[in-house]
Short mmCIF file of C-alpha atoms in Angstrom, two decimals:
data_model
loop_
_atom_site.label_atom_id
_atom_site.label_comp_id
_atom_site.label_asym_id
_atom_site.label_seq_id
_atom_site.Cartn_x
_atom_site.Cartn_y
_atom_site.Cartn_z
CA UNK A 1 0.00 0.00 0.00
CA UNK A 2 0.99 3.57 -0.75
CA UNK A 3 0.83 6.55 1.98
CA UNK A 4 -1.50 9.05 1.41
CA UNK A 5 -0.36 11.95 -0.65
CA UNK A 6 -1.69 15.38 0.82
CA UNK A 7 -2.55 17.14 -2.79
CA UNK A 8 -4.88 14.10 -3.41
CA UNK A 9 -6.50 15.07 -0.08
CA UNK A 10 -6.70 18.58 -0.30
CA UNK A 11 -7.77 18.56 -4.30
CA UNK A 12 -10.53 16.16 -2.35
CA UNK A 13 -11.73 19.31 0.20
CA UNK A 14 -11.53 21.89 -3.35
CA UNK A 15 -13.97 20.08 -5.11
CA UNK A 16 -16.46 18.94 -2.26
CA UNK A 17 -15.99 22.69 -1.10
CA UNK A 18 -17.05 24.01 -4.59
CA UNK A 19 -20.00 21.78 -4.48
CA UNK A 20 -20.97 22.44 -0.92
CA UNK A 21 -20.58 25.85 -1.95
CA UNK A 22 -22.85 26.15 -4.77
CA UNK A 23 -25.52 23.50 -3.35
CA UNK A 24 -26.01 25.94 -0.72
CA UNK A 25 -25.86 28.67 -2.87
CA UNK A 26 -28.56 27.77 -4.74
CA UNK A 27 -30.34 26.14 -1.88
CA UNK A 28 -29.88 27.32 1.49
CA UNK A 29 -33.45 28.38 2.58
CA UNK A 30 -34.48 24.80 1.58
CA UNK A 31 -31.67 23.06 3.71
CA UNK A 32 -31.72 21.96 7.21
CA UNK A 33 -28.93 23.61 9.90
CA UNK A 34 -26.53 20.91 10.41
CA UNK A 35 -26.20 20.26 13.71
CA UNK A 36 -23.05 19.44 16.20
CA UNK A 37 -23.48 15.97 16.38
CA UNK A 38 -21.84 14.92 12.80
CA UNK A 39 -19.01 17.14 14.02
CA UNK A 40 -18.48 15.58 17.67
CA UNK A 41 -18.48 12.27 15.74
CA UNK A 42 -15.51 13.16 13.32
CA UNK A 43 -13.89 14.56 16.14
CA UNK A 44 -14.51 11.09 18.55
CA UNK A 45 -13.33 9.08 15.24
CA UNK A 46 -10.10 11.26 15.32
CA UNK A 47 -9.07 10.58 19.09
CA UNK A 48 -9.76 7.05 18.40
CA UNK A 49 -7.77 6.82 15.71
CA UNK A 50 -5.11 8.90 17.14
CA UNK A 51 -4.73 6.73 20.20
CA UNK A 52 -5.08 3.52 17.89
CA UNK A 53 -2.00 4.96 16.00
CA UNK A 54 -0.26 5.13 19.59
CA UNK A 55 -0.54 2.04 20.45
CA UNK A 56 0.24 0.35 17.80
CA UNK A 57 3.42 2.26 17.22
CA UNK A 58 4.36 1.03 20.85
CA UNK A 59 3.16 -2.34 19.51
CA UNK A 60 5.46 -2.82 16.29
CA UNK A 61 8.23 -1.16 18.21
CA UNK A 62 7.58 -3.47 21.14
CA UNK A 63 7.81 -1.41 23.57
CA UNK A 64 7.81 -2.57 27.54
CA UNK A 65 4.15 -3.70 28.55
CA UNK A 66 3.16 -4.34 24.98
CA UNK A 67 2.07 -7.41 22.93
CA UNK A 68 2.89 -8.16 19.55
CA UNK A 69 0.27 -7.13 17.13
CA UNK A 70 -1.14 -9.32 14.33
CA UNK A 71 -0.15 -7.84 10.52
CA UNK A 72 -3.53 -8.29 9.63
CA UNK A 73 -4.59 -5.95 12.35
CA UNK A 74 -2.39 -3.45 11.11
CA UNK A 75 -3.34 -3.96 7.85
CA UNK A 76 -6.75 -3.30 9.03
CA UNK A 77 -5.58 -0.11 10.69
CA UNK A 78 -3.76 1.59 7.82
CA UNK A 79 -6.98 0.51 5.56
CA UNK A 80 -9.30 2.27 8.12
CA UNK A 81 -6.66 4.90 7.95
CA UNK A 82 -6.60 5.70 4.32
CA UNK A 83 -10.91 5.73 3.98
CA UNK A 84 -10.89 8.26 7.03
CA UNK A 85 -8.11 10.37 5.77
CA UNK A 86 -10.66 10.87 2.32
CA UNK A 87 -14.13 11.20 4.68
CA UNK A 88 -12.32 14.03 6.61
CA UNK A 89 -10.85 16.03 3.61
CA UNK A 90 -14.57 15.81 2.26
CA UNK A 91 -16.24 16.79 4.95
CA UNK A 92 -13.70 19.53 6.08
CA UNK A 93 -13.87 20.91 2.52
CA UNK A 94 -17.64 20.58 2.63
CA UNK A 95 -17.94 22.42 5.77
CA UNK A 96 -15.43 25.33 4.33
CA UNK A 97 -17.98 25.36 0.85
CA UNK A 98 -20.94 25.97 3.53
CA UNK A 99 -19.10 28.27 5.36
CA UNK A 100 -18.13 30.44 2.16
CA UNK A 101 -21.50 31.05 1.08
CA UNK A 102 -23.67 31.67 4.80
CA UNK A 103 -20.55 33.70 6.13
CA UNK A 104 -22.33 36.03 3.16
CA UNK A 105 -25.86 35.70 4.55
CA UNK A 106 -27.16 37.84 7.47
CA UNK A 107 -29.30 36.54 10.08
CA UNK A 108 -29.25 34.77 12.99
CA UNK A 109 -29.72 31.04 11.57
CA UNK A 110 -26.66 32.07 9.03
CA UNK A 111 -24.75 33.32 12.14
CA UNK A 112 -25.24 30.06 14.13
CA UNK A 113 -24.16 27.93 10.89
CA UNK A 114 -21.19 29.84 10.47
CA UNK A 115 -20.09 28.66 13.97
CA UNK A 116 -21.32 25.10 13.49
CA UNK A 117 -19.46 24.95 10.00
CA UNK A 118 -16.02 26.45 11.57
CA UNK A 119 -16.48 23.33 14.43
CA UNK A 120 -16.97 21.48 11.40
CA UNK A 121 -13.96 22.48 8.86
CA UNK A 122 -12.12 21.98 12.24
CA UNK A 123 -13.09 18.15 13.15
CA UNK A 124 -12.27 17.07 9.33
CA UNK A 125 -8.89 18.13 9.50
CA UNK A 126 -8.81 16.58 12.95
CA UNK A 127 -9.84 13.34 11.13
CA UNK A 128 -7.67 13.93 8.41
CA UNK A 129 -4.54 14.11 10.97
CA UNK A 130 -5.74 11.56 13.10
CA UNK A 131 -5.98 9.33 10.17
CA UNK A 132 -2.79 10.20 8.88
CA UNK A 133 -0.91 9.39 11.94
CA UNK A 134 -2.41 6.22 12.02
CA UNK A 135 -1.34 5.58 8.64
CA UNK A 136 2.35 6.16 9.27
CA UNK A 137 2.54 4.56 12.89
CA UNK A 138 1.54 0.86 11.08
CA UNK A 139 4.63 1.51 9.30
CA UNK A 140 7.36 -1.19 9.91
CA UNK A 141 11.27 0.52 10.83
CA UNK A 142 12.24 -1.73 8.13
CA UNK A 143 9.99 -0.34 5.65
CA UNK A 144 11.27 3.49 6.24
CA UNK A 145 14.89 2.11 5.94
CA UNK A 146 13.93 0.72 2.35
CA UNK A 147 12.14 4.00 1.42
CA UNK A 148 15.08 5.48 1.81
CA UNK A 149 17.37 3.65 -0.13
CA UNK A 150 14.97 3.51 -3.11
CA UNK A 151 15.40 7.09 -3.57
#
């Protein structure tokens, strides 16, 4: 498996920006508030993966305390890794496409979405670095090493 690359991410956030952007252009008044629950659950799936990338770092390196870890499981990990990486680019850039367009509006259910959609742009990239950490902590020593000498 290949890491991640961060342009395919963030050319990910553009376009689901642009489209948030001009669905809610064109249909704001007709679309409910989102509320802070999809954002406390991108930010629960971040910790969670963040401390799953802790431990099994500590894991591979086998540090005191620790048990081996399967390389399925890791496998798993890094998998889980890579689809959260592209849900929190989309919904970060999402969020930023809704914020660009009721940031212009003025009233008080546009004010409260501009706050909700800043929590939001803020728990994607949460995911997004959560994800990515757990990316490169199932990454064997050995593989870095041979990364390196392929260049």
């Amino acid at each position: 498996m290949r890491p991640t690359k961060w342009y395919v991410l963030a050319g990910l956030g553009v376009v689901s920006g642009a489209a948030a952007y001009l669905i809610t252009r064109a249909y704001y008044s007709d679309l409910p508030s989102p509320t802070l629950y999809a954002q406390m659950s991108l930010f629960v799936l971040a910790i969670a993966e963040g401390y799953s990338a802790s431990m099994t770092k500590a894991r591979l390196e086998g540090r005191n305390g620790t048990r081996p870890i399967d390389p399925l499981i890791v496998a798993r990990l890094v998998a889980l890794a890579k689809a959260s990486s592209v849900v929190g680019a989309l919904a970060a850039g999402a969020y930023a496409g809704f914020l660009g367009w009721v940031a212009q509006v003025t009233s008080s259910a546009a004010h409260a979405d501009v706050r909700t959609s800043a929590v939001g742009i803020a728990a994607g990239l949460a995911l997004v670095a959560g994800a990515l950490y757990l990316e490169w902590s199932g990454r064997l020593p050995e593989d870095d090493e041979a990364e390196e000498t392929d260049r």
